[in-house]
Amino acid sequence: MPKALIATWEQVAVGVSHLGEGPAAARRRTLGVPYTEAIEGIRRALPPGSVYVLINADDKDEGDPLWTRFDLAPHPALFLGRLSRLPPRVRRAFPRGQPPVVLTFGNGEPPRLLGRAEFLDWFETPGRTGRPPVREEGSAARPR
Amino acid sequence: MPPVLAEALAGLGGVALFAAAGGGWILLLGLSLSRAGRVGYAYLLGVAWVAGGLYAGSHLFHLTLNRSSTLALVALPGVAGLVRWAWRRAPSQGGGRGGRRLPLSVLLAVIVGSIVSLGLFVEALANPLLDWDGRMTWASQARYLRAAGTVDAPVLRKERWFITHPRYPVLLPVAQVAVLETFNAQEDEEPFRPLYAAFFPAFLLVLGDGARRVAGRRVAGWVVLAAAVAPFLVHREGGATGAYSDLPLACFYGGGLLLLLTRKARWGEGIAAGLLLAAAALSKNEGAILAGFALVAAAWATLRRLPRNSSTPSAKRLTPAALAALFTLAALLLFLSWRAAIPNRHDEGYEKLGGLWPAVVTRIPRLLPLLLARFFDWDRWTLFWWAAPVVLLAGRRGLRGRIALPLALAWGAPLAVAWGAYSIHWDPYYLVQVTWDRMLIQGSLPFFLLLALALRQSVVGWRGTYGGQTAG
């Protein structure tokens, strides 16, 4: 049996049972509940037309900043690169206003939204921990 | 309306809109195509016209990317084509063979091609987009363009914003916007996914039409069947399952070339090929180069077939290619004008042509094994690249006709472009891994035509001419 037909059979067998499923349910099924809910929370927190700062908190991951940016489009993103390589005075790289920060982690960990001040306070703390603060109420906190 | 119906309506409605616009162009230009060819070309011409029209209209005349603009562009050729069809009393062209029994190969190709296409449409309607480049580049760009209502979105033009490949041409993202706007898609609804899936049956139909002309129906059936079961065209990066632009580019590039290679190509074929090659130039960076190769290959084939004592001047024979060249040039100018305002960032720098030498030679020993490994990767191509050389070798006498060498040139063009890129890229080994198979897709229509020529000779022993009478 040709591989293309086997793959087609799998597509049809899996796909037919999900036809008519809403986009949110389909995203939870394929992208995972934590990621999907994190994105939905960040979307709710970002006012229409607002911008955000995107930072990759995983040194080995390449994809998550891209997927997060896609899911948060059309909000424009200012990408500062990897967290481990940010300059000590990263504050200067931030745009004017109070743009929130979206951190991506890779390895299936959902992206996290932090307020600008919250992120900078943590980042500029001498002897800070390697991980940014986690809020108990969830990963999609409203920026300060 | 049940959600499943609404979803299917939006997804397949987008495909139908493009096909309607392209069908209008076929009627308007009086193209001589088989029934299958008409359907395949209608879809390709529709995407080329509607998305290309929105691209040009938005950049040059500030046309808003929305439902009204899309429907107007669909209606224009659709209505004009119908008027011409009614006026000319629907001449029957090339498709009047319905009474003949289908050869087994055609029957198998139709069945397998339909099953694989069905799987693609089910997948596209059931799942969100999950591929790499589709989300990184093409669908992201579509979201920014849709929000801005223009191809000159501020997010592309301001250097500070994070856009991957910001200077890539955006024909396919514009096509996505056309579908999203026409069906008023909400956040996370992706009715554009069937738009990409539809390029696969369009590819098979255009291939079937071309192969039938050069080798007859029986051989065309086998070649289409081979294309339908090649996993990479469907299920891997650049194939029809995702939202990469490689399969669309393959269709525009190969489809335009095949129209120009038609033996009795007239101005109608020239305009249609021009639309397709213009779309190729607006689909990917390398599209303009490939369109140039297609024009050279077509002109070469045209001049090769002229007998020494031909009464038809070369210039007249070259009119279709010249018309196509005008469209391609216009698209290239549009692209350069659009791109001029976009600063480069988050992209490779391929402009350093000075670095080509000597790397274009010195990298051969290390890159060649990698390339060969890709050809014979079972997951991606199964037996295809084992069998294809055997078929070409066995039918080598069939490759002596006027179009074989131009087809070979057209097949090699994307591979040459890739080799050039590998020669100047800082990490060619990585680039090979992520692009070589996609370059093979881009040149696949001319390659399958070469296979048809060889197969005709080795299996059927039929001798025909492109655009002449069909056999099989």
Short mmCIF file of C-alpha atoms in Angstrom, two decimals, chain B:
data_model
loop_
_atom_site.label_atom_id
_atom_site.label_comp_id
_atom_site.label_asym_id
_atom_site.label_seq_id
_atom_site.Cartn_x
_atom_site.Cartn_y
_atom_site.Cartn_z
CA MET B 1 -26.65 26.06 9.74
CA PRO B 2 -24.72 23.16 11.36
CA PRO B 3 -21.13 24.15 12.11
CA VAL B 4 -19.74 21.41 9.90
CA LEU B 5 -21.65 22.77 6.91
CA ALA B 6 -20.69 26.38 7.62
CA GLU B 7 -17.04 25.39 7.92
CA ALA B 8 -17.10 23.36 4.72
CA LEU B 9 -18.96 26.12 2.91
CA ALA B 10 -16.38 28.74 3.83
CA GLY B 11 -13.41 26.48 3.11
CA LEU B 12 -14.62 25.07 -0.16
CA GLY B 13 -16.38 28.31 -1.10
CA GLY B 14 -13.01 30.02 -1.28
CA VAL B 15 -11.77 27.35 -3.68
CA ALA B 16 -14.94 27.74 -5.78
CA LEU B 17 -14.52 31.52 -5.93
CA PHE B 18 -11.03 31.23 -7.36
CA ALA B 19 -12.12 28.52 -9.78
CA ALA B 20 -15.01 30.70 -10.98
CA ALA B 21 -12.70 33.63 -11.69
CA GLY B 22 -10.21 31.38 -13.50
CA GLY B 23 -12.99 29.64 -15.40
CA GLY B 24 -14.00 33.06 -16.68
CA TRP B 25 -10.48 33.64 -17.93
CA ILE B 26 -10.47 30.29 -19.75
CA LEU B 27 -13.72 31.14 -21.52
CA LEU B 28 -12.55 34.65 -22.26
CA LEU B 29 -9.25 33.52 -23.75
CA GLY B 30 -10.73 30.52 -25.54
CA LEU B 31 -8.05 28.16 -24.21
CA SER B 32 -8.02 24.74 -25.76
CA LEU B 33 -7.83 22.34 -22.83
CA SER B 34 -9.19 18.97 -21.82
CA ARG B 35 -12.01 18.94 -19.24
CA ALA B 36 -9.56 18.04 -16.51
CA GLY B 37 -7.16 20.70 -17.68
CA ARG B 38 -9.90 23.32 -17.63
CA VAL B 39 -10.68 22.61 -13.98
CA GLY B 40 -7.02 22.61 -12.94
CA TYR B 41 -6.11 25.74 -14.86
CA ALA B 42 -9.30 27.50 -13.76
CA TYR B 43 -8.21 27.22 -10.15
CA LEU B 44 -4.64 28.35 -10.81
CA LEU B 45 -5.70 31.26 -13.03
CA GLY B 46 -8.29 32.28 -10.44
CA VAL B 47 -5.78 32.47 -7.60
CA ALA B 48 -3.30 34.25 -9.87
CA TRP B 49 -5.85 36.80 -11.03
CA VAL B 50 -7.70 37.50 -7.77
CA ALA B 51 -4.69 37.54 -5.45
CA GLY B 52 -2.50 39.23 -8.06
CA GLY B 53 -5.20 41.83 -8.71
CA LEU B 54 -5.57 42.54 -5.00
CA TYR B 55 -1.78 42.75 -4.62
CA ALA B 56 -1.43 45.25 -7.47
CA GLY B 57 -4.62 47.13 -6.64
CA SER B 58 -3.68 47.50 -3.00
CA HIS B 59 -0.11 48.65 -3.62
CA LEU B 60 -0.70 50.85 -6.66
CA PHE B 61 -4.24 52.16 -6.15
CA HIS B 62 -4.85 51.75 -2.40
CA LEU B 63 -7.58 49.18 -3.01
CA THR B 64 -8.69 47.78 0.35
CA LEU B 65 -8.20 44.06 0.91
CA ASN B 66 -11.78 43.11 1.69
CA ARG B 67 -14.80 41.18 0.49
CA SER B 68 -15.99 43.81 -2.03
CA SER B 69 -12.62 44.01 -3.76
CA THR B 70 -12.36 40.23 -3.87
CA LEU B 71 -15.84 39.70 -5.28
CA ALA B 72 -15.33 42.43 -7.88
CA LEU B 73 -12.16 40.72 -9.06
CA VAL B 74 -13.94 37.37 -9.19
CA ALA B 75 -16.92 38.81 -11.08
CA LEU B 76 -14.90 40.65 -13.72
CA PRO B 77 -13.50 37.67 -15.66
CA GLY B 78 -16.41 35.46 -14.57
CA VAL B 79 -19.04 37.67 -16.22
CA ALA B 80 -16.85 38.57 -19.20
CA GLY B 81 -16.14 34.89 -19.80
CA LEU B 82 -19.81 33.96 -19.63
CA VAL B 83 -20.72 36.73 -22.07
CA ARG B 84 -18.10 35.52 -24.53
CA TRP B 85 -19.21 31.92 -24.05
CA ALA B 86 -22.85 32.86 -24.78
CA TRP B 87 -21.82 34.99 -27.74
CA ARG B 88 -19.69 32.25 -29.26
CA ARG B 89 -22.37 29.63 -28.48
CA ALA B 90 -20.12 27.50 -26.31
CA PRO B 91 -17.66 25.98 -28.75
CA SER B 92 -16.64 22.49 -27.69
CA GLN B 93 -12.89 22.44 -27.20
CA GLY B 94 -10.79 19.42 -26.64
CA GLY B 95 -13.03 17.77 -24.12
CA GLY B 96 -15.44 15.94 -26.36
CA ARG B 97 -14.16 12.48 -25.67
CA GLY B 98 -16.59 11.56 -22.96
CA GLY B 99 -17.91 8.56 -24.83
CA ARG B 100 -14.57 6.77 -24.94
CA ARG B 101 -13.71 4.17 -22.39
CA LEU B 102 -11.18 5.27 -19.83
CA PRO B 103 -7.88 3.36 -19.82
CA LEU B 104 -7.14 1.51 -16.59
CA SER B 105 -4.30 3.90 -15.73
CA VAL B 106 -6.62 6.92 -15.99
CA LEU B 107 -9.24 5.20 -13.89
CA LEU B 108 -6.66 4.39 -11.21
CA ALA B 109 -5.26 7.93 -11.34
CA VAL B 110 -8.74 9.41 -10.92
CA ILE B 111 -9.58 7.12 -8.00
CA VAL B 112 -6.28 7.51 -6.15
CA GLY B 113 -6.00 11.23 -6.89
CA SER B 114 -9.55 11.76 -5.60
CA ILE B 115 -8.91 9.76 -2.43
CA VAL B 116 -5.69 11.62 -1.62
CA SER B 117 -7.37 14.97 -2.37
CA LEU B 118 -10.31 14.03 -0.17
CA GLY B 119 -7.91 13.28 2.68
CA LEU B 120 -6.30 16.68 2.20
CA PHE B 121 -9.63 18.51 2.34
CA VAL B 122 -10.77 16.58 5.42
CA GLU B 123 -7.48 17.38 7.18
CA ALA B 124 -7.73 21.03 6.16
CA LEU B 125 -11.27 21.34 7.49
CA ALA B 126 -10.69 19.38 10.70
CA ASN B 127 -7.39 20.72 12.01
CA PRO B 128 -5.75 24.10 12.55
CA LEU B 129 -2.58 24.97 10.68
CA LEU B 130 0.36 23.26 12.37
CA ASP B 131 3.29 23.43 9.97
CA TRP B 132 6.47 25.47 10.39
CA ASP B 133 6.72 27.95 7.49
CA GLY B 134 2.96 28.27 7.18
CA ARG B 135 2.71 29.73 10.67
CA MET B 136 6.12 31.40 10.72
CA THR B 137 5.72 33.30 7.46
CA TRP B 138 2.71 32.92 5.20
CA ALA B 139 -0.27 32.80 7.55
CA SER B 140 1.35 35.33 9.91
CA GLN B 141 1.79 37.77 7.05
CA ALA B 142 -1.84 37.20 6.06
CA ARG B 143 -3.02 38.20 9.54
CA TYR B 144 -1.00 41.41 9.45
CA LEU B 145 -2.19 42.28 5.93
CA ARG B 146 -5.81 41.56 6.80
CA ALA B 147 -5.69 43.77 9.87
CA ALA B 148 -4.09 46.61 7.91
CA GLY B 149 -6.36 46.13 4.87
CA THR B 150 -3.37 46.64 2.60
CA VAL B 151 -0.28 44.84 1.31
CA ASP B 152 1.73 47.80 2.58
CA ALA B 153 1.06 46.99 6.22
CA PRO B 154 2.99 49.22 8.64
CA VAL B 155 4.24 46.17 10.51
CA LEU B 156 6.16 45.13 7.37
CA ARG B 157 7.57 48.58 6.74
CA LYS B 158 8.86 49.39 10.23
CA GLU B 159 12.14 47.74 11.03
CA ARG B 160 11.47 47.32 14.73
CA TRP B 161 8.68 44.76 14.31
CA PHE B 162 9.44 41.08 14.32
CA ILE B 163 8.51 39.65 10.92
CA THR B 164 10.20 36.58 9.49
CA HIS B 165 11.07 37.01 5.81
CA PRO B 166 9.41 40.44 5.63
CA ARG B 167 10.46 40.93 2.01
CA TYR B 168 9.04 37.68 0.69
CA PRO B 169 6.34 38.33 -1.92
CA VAL B 170 2.86 37.93 -0.45
CA LEU B 171 0.62 36.58 -3.22
CA LEU B 172 -0.44 33.55 -1.17
CA PRO B 173 -1.05 35.55 2.03
CA VAL B 174 -3.21 37.91 -0.06
CA ALA B 175 -5.14 34.89 -1.34
CA GLN B 176 -5.64 33.87 2.29
CA VAL B 177 -6.95 37.35 3.10
CA ALA B 178 -9.37 37.15 0.17
CA VAL B 179 -10.91 33.97 1.63
CA LEU B 180 -10.86 35.18 5.23
CA GLU B 181 -12.55 38.46 4.29
CA THR B 182 -15.07 36.98 1.87
CA PHE B 183 -16.34 34.56 4.50
CA ASN B 184 -15.88 36.96 7.41
CA ALA B 185 -13.69 34.48 9.29
CA GLN B 186 -13.35 35.06 13.01
CA GLU B 187 -10.18 34.71 15.07
CA ASP B 188 -8.65 31.21 14.71
CA GLU B 189 -11.01 30.24 11.89
CA GLU B 190 -8.86 29.13 8.98
CA PRO B 191 -11.01 28.70 5.87
CA PHE B 192 -7.88 29.40 3.81
CA ARG B 193 -6.55 25.89 4.48
CA PRO B 194 -8.53 24.24 1.64
CA LEU B 195 -7.06 26.93 -0.62
CA TYR B 196 -3.69 25.18 -0.21
CA ALA B 197 -5.13 21.67 -0.35
CA ALA B 198 -6.76 22.51 -3.69
CA PHE B 199 -3.38 23.06 -5.29
CA PHE B 200 -2.82 19.30 -5.17
CA PRO B 201 -5.77 18.23 -7.37
CA ALA B 202 -5.03 21.27 -9.56
CA PHE B 203 -1.46 19.98 -9.95
CA LEU B 204 -2.70 16.53 -10.94
CA LEU B 205 -5.24 17.93 -13.40
CA VAL B 206 -2.74 20.23 -15.08
CA LEU B 207 -0.22 17.40 -15.20
CA GLY B 208 -2.84 15.08 -16.67
CA ASP B 209 -3.68 17.60 -19.37
CA GLY B 210 -0.03 18.17 -20.27
CA ALA B 211 0.94 14.48 -20.17
CA ARG B 212 -2.07 13.56 -22.30
CA ARG B 213 -0.88 15.96 -24.98
CA VAL B 214 2.68 14.63 -25.09
CA ALA B 215 2.08 10.97 -24.46
CA GLY B 216 -1.59 10.10 -24.69
CA ARG B 217 -4.15 9.26 -22.05
CA ARG B 218 -2.76 5.92 -20.98
CA VAL B 219 0.69 7.26 -20.13
CA ALA B 220 -0.86 10.40 -18.61
CA GLY B 221 -2.80 8.16 -16.25
CA TRP B 222 0.36 6.38 -15.03
CA VAL B 223 2.24 9.64 -14.55
CA VAL B 224 -0.62 11.26 -12.63
CA LEU B 225 -0.88 8.12 -10.51
CA ALA B 226 2.84 8.37 -9.70
CA ALA B 227 2.38 12.00 -8.66
CA ALA B 228 -0.66 11.17 -6.56
CA VAL B 229 1.22 8.64 -4.45
CA ALA B 230 4.49 10.59 -4.02
CA PRO B 231 4.35 11.39 -0.29
CA PHE B 232 6.32 14.59 -0.51
CA LEU B 233 3.85 16.40 -2.74
CA VAL B 234 1.18 15.87 -0.12
CA HIS B 235 2.39 15.19 3.37
CA ARG B 236 5.79 16.82 3.88
CA GLU B 237 7.08 20.39 4.16
CA GLY B 238 6.10 22.30 1.06
CA GLY B 239 3.36 19.83 0.16
CA ALA B 240 -0.36 20.41 0.04
CA THR B 241 -1.09 19.63 3.70
CA GLY B 242 0.44 22.82 5.06
CA ALA B 243 0.55 26.44 3.98
CA TYR B 244 3.97 26.57 2.35
CA SER B 245 4.16 28.32 -1.01
CA ASP B 246 6.18 25.66 -2.81
CA LEU B 247 3.38 23.58 -4.31
CA PRO B 248 1.51 26.72 -5.46
CA LEU B 249 4.75 27.96 -7.02
CA ALA B 250 5.23 24.58 -8.72
CA CYS B 251 1.72 24.87 -10.17
CA PHE B 252 2.13 28.45 -11.41
CA TYR B 253 5.60 27.84 -12.82
CA GLY B 254 4.89 24.47 -14.39
CA GLY B 255 1.38 25.41 -15.54
CA GLY B 256 2.61 28.59 -17.25
CA LEU B 257 5.40 26.69 -18.96
CA LEU B 258 3.09 23.94 -20.21
CA LEU B 259 0.70 26.48 -21.72
CA LEU B 260 3.56 28.11 -23.60
CA LEU B 261 4.80 24.73 -24.83
CA THR B 262 1.45 23.99 -26.45
CA ARG B 263 2.14 23.43 -30.14
CA LYS B 264 -0.49 25.85 -31.35
CA ALA B 265 -0.06 28.42 -28.58
CA ARG B 266 -1.76 31.70 -29.44
CA TRP B 267 -2.17 35.00 -27.66
CA GLY B 268 -4.73 33.40 -25.33
CA GLU B 269 -2.19 30.87 -24.08
CA GLY B 270 0.32 33.70 -23.83
CA ILE B 271 -1.94 35.77 -21.57
CA ALA B 272 -2.89 32.80 -19.41
CA ALA B 273 0.75 31.75 -19.09
CA GLY B 274 1.60 35.36 -18.31
CA LEU B 275 -0.90 35.39 -15.44
CA LEU B 276 0.54 32.16 -14.05
CA LEU B 277 4.17 33.20 -14.38
CA ALA B 278 3.36 36.58 -12.83
CA ALA B 279 1.82 34.65 -9.94
CA ALA B 280 5.01 32.58 -9.71
CA ALA B 281 7.03 35.78 -9.45
CA LEU B 282 4.76 37.00 -6.66
CA SER B 283 4.68 33.71 -4.74
CA LYS B 284 8.27 33.31 -3.60
CA ASN B 285 11.60 35.09 -4.02
CA GLU B 286 12.85 32.48 -6.45
CA GLY B 287 9.59 32.63 -8.41
CA ALA B 288 10.76 35.48 -10.64
CA ILE B 289 13.92 33.55 -11.54
CA LEU B 290 11.90 30.44 -12.32
CA ALA B 291 9.46 32.47 -14.43
CA GLY B 292 12.47 33.71 -16.40
CA PHE B 293 13.64 30.14 -16.94
CA ALA B 294 10.13 29.16 -18.08
CA LEU B 295 10.13 31.93 -20.67
CA VAL B 296 13.57 30.91 -21.94
CA ALA B 297 12.54 27.25 -22.08
CA ALA B 298 9.34 28.12 -23.96
CA ALA B 299 11.16 30.34 -26.46
CA TRP B 300 13.78 27.62 -26.98
CA ALA B 301 11.13 24.97 -27.64
CA THR B 302 9.31 27.31 -30.03
CA LEU B 303 12.43 28.05 -32.05
CA ARG B 304 13.47 24.36 -32.04
CA ARG B 305 10.30 23.33 -33.80
CA LEU B 306 10.60 25.85 -36.65
CA PRO B 307 11.58 24.09 -39.87
CA ARG B 308 14.27 25.83 -41.90
CA ASN B 309 11.83 26.78 -44.65
CA SER B 310 9.00 27.79 -42.30
CA SER B 311 6.85 30.58 -43.69
CA THR B 312 5.86 31.71 -40.20
CA PRO B 313 8.27 34.30 -38.87
CA SER B 314 9.96 33.48 -35.59
CA ALA B 315 8.65 36.71 -34.10
CA LYS B 316 5.04 35.60 -34.65
CA ARG B 317 5.68 32.19 -33.09
CA LEU B 318 7.22 33.89 -30.12
CA THR B 319 4.22 36.18 -29.52
CA PRO B 320 2.72 34.05 -26.70
CA ALA B 321 6.05 33.91 -24.87
CA ALA B 322 6.51 37.65 -25.38
CA LEU B 323 3.03 38.33 -23.96
CA ALA B 324 3.82 36.14 -20.97
CA ALA B 325 7.10 37.98 -20.53
CA LEU B 326 5.23 41.29 -20.33
CA PHE B 327 3.03 39.99 -17.51
CA THR B 328 6.05 38.56 -15.71
CA LEU B 329 7.95 41.83 -16.04
CA ALA B 330 4.95 43.78 -14.72
CA ALA B 331 4.76 41.43 -11.72
CA LEU B 332 8.47 41.78 -11.08
CA LEU B 333 8.22 45.59 -11.15
CA LEU B 334 5.24 45.44 -8.79
CA PHE B 335 7.19 43.21 -6.42
CA LEU B 336 10.26 45.44 -6.47
CA SER B 337 8.15 48.55 -5.89
CA TRP B 338 6.32 46.89 -2.98
CA ARG B 339 9.53 45.55 -1.47
CA ALA B 340 11.43 48.84 -1.74
CA ALA B 341 9.71 50.24 1.35
CA ILE B 342 10.37 47.15 3.48
CA PRO B 343 13.63 46.99 5.42
CA ASN B 344 15.25 43.59 5.54
CA ARG B 345 15.49 41.83 8.89
CA HIS B 346 15.05 38.30 10.20
CA ASP B 347 15.97 36.94 6.79
CA GLU B 348 18.84 35.36 4.91
CA GLY B 349 21.02 37.62 2.77
CA TYR B 350 21.13 35.97 -0.62
CA GLU B 351 22.22 39.12 -2.45
CA LYS B 352 25.94 38.42 -1.94
CA LEU B 353 26.44 36.91 -5.37
CA GLY B 354 30.17 37.64 -5.14
CA GLY B 355 30.41 34.74 -2.72
CA LEU B 356 29.27 32.25 -5.35
CA TRP B 357 32.79 31.54 -6.52
CA PRO B 358 34.52 29.28 -5.62
CA ALA B 359 31.95 27.93 -3.14
CA VAL B 360 29.68 26.81 -5.98
CA VAL B 361 32.37 24.19 -6.72
CA THR B 362 34.19 23.68 -3.45
CA ARG B 363 31.05 22.77 -1.54
CA ILE B 364 30.16 19.93 -3.92
CA PRO B 365 32.02 17.16 -2.04
CA ARG B 366 30.24 17.88 1.24
CA LEU B 367 26.82 18.78 -0.10
CA LEU B 368 26.40 16.10 -2.74
CA PRO B 369 26.03 13.18 -0.29
CA LEU B 370 23.42 15.18 1.62
CA LEU B 371 21.46 15.88 -1.55
CA LEU B 372 21.58 12.26 -2.66
CA ALA B 373 20.36 11.17 0.74
CA ARG B 374 17.34 13.42 0.33
CA PHE B 375 16.50 11.89 -3.05
CA PHE B 376 16.43 8.41 -1.59
CA ASP B 377 14.73 9.19 1.71
CA TRP B 378 12.00 6.56 1.97
CA ASP B 379 9.71 8.64 4.18
CA ARG B 380 9.72 11.53 1.77
CA TRP B 381 9.80 9.95 -1.67
CA THR B 382 9.54 6.16 -1.17
CA LEU B 383 10.72 4.55 -4.43
CA PHE B 384 10.16 7.58 -6.62
CA TRP B 385 13.78 8.63 -7.18
CA TRP B 386 14.86 5.02 -7.59
CA ALA B 387 12.27 4.37 -10.28
CA ALA B 388 12.36 7.69 -12.14
CA PRO B 389 15.96 7.39 -13.47
CA VAL B 390 15.20 3.86 -14.65
CA VAL B 391 12.15 5.09 -16.57
CA LEU B 392 14.12 7.97 -18.07
CA LEU B 393 16.94 5.65 -19.09
CA ALA B 394 14.63 3.05 -20.58
CA GLY B 395 12.74 5.68 -22.54
CA ARG B 396 15.69 7.89 -23.45
CA ARG B 397 14.77 7.82 -27.14
CA GLY B 398 11.56 9.57 -26.22
CA LEU B 399 13.57 12.48 -24.85
CA ARG B 400 14.78 13.58 -28.28
CA GLY B 401 11.74 15.68 -29.14
CA ARG B 402 11.57 19.44 -29.25
CA ILE B 403 10.29 19.96 -25.71
CA ALA B 404 12.44 17.45 -23.80
CA LEU B 405 15.50 19.67 -23.37
CA PRO B 406 13.45 22.77 -22.48
CA LEU B 407 11.58 20.64 -19.93
CA ALA B 408 14.88 19.41 -18.52
CA LEU B 409 16.04 23.00 -18.24
CA ALA B 410 12.82 23.93 -16.43
CA TRP B 411 13.25 21.00 -14.04
CA GLY B 412 16.83 21.93 -13.32
CA ALA B 413 16.10 25.63 -12.78
CA PRO B 414 14.91 25.41 -9.15
CA LEU B 415 17.73 23.02 -8.37
CA ALA B 416 20.25 25.48 -9.81
CA VAL B 417 18.69 28.28 -7.76
CA ALA B 418 19.00 26.09 -4.68
CA TRP B 419 22.62 25.27 -5.43
CA GLY B 420 23.34 28.98 -5.77
CA ALA B 421 21.76 29.59 -2.36
CA TYR B 422 23.71 26.74 -0.78
CA SER B 423 26.90 28.22 -2.19
CA ILE B 424 26.52 31.56 -0.39
CA HIS B 425 24.60 30.56 2.74
CA TRP B 426 26.46 30.49 6.05
CA ASP B 427 24.95 27.12 6.96
CA PRO B 428 24.33 25.26 3.69
CA TYR B 429 23.99 21.88 5.41
CA TYR B 430 21.01 23.05 7.41
CA LEU B 431 19.56 24.77 4.34
CA VAL B 432 19.78 21.55 2.32
CA GLN B 433 17.81 19.73 5.00
CA VAL B 434 14.95 22.21 4.92
CA THR B 435 14.80 23.25 1.26
CA TRP B 436 16.06 20.62 -1.19
CA ASP B 437 12.86 18.56 -1.31
CA ARG B 438 10.85 21.73 -1.75
CA MET B 439 12.99 22.70 -4.75
CA LEU B 440 12.23 19.27 -6.21
CA ILE B 441 8.54 20.05 -5.75
CA GLN B 442 8.94 23.39 -7.51
CA GLY B 443 10.30 21.71 -10.62
CA SER B 444 8.10 18.66 -10.44
CA LEU B 445 5.62 19.45 -13.26
CA PRO B 446 8.31 19.60 -15.97
CA PHE B 447 9.92 16.51 -14.44
CA PHE B 448 6.70 14.50 -14.58
CA LEU B 449 6.32 15.59 -18.21
CA LEU B 450 9.81 14.24 -18.92
CA LEU B 451 8.74 10.99 -17.30
CA ALA B 452 5.69 10.93 -19.56
CA LEU B 453 7.88 11.39 -22.64
CA ALA B 454 10.15 8.54 -21.56
CA LEU B 455 7.28 6.32 -20.55
CA ARG B 456 5.57 6.90 -23.88
CA GLN B 457 8.65 5.63 -25.64
CA SER B 458 9.50 2.71 -23.38
CA VAL B 459 6.05 1.38 -22.58
CA VAL B 460 3.70 2.53 -25.26
CA GLY B 461 6.01 3.26 -28.16
CA TRP B 462 3.74 6.11 -29.21
CA ARG B 463 5.13 9.10 -31.03
CA GLY B 464 3.27 12.35 -30.62
CA THR B 465 3.74 16.09 -30.51
CA TYR B 466 2.89 18.46 -27.75
CA GLY B 467 -0.43 20.10 -28.46
CA GLY B 468 -1.21 17.74 -31.30
CA GLN B 469 -3.68 14.91 -31.39
CA THR B 470 -4.03 12.87 -28.27
CA ALA B 471 -3.56 9.16 -28.12
CA GLY B 472 -4.17 6.45 -25.68
#
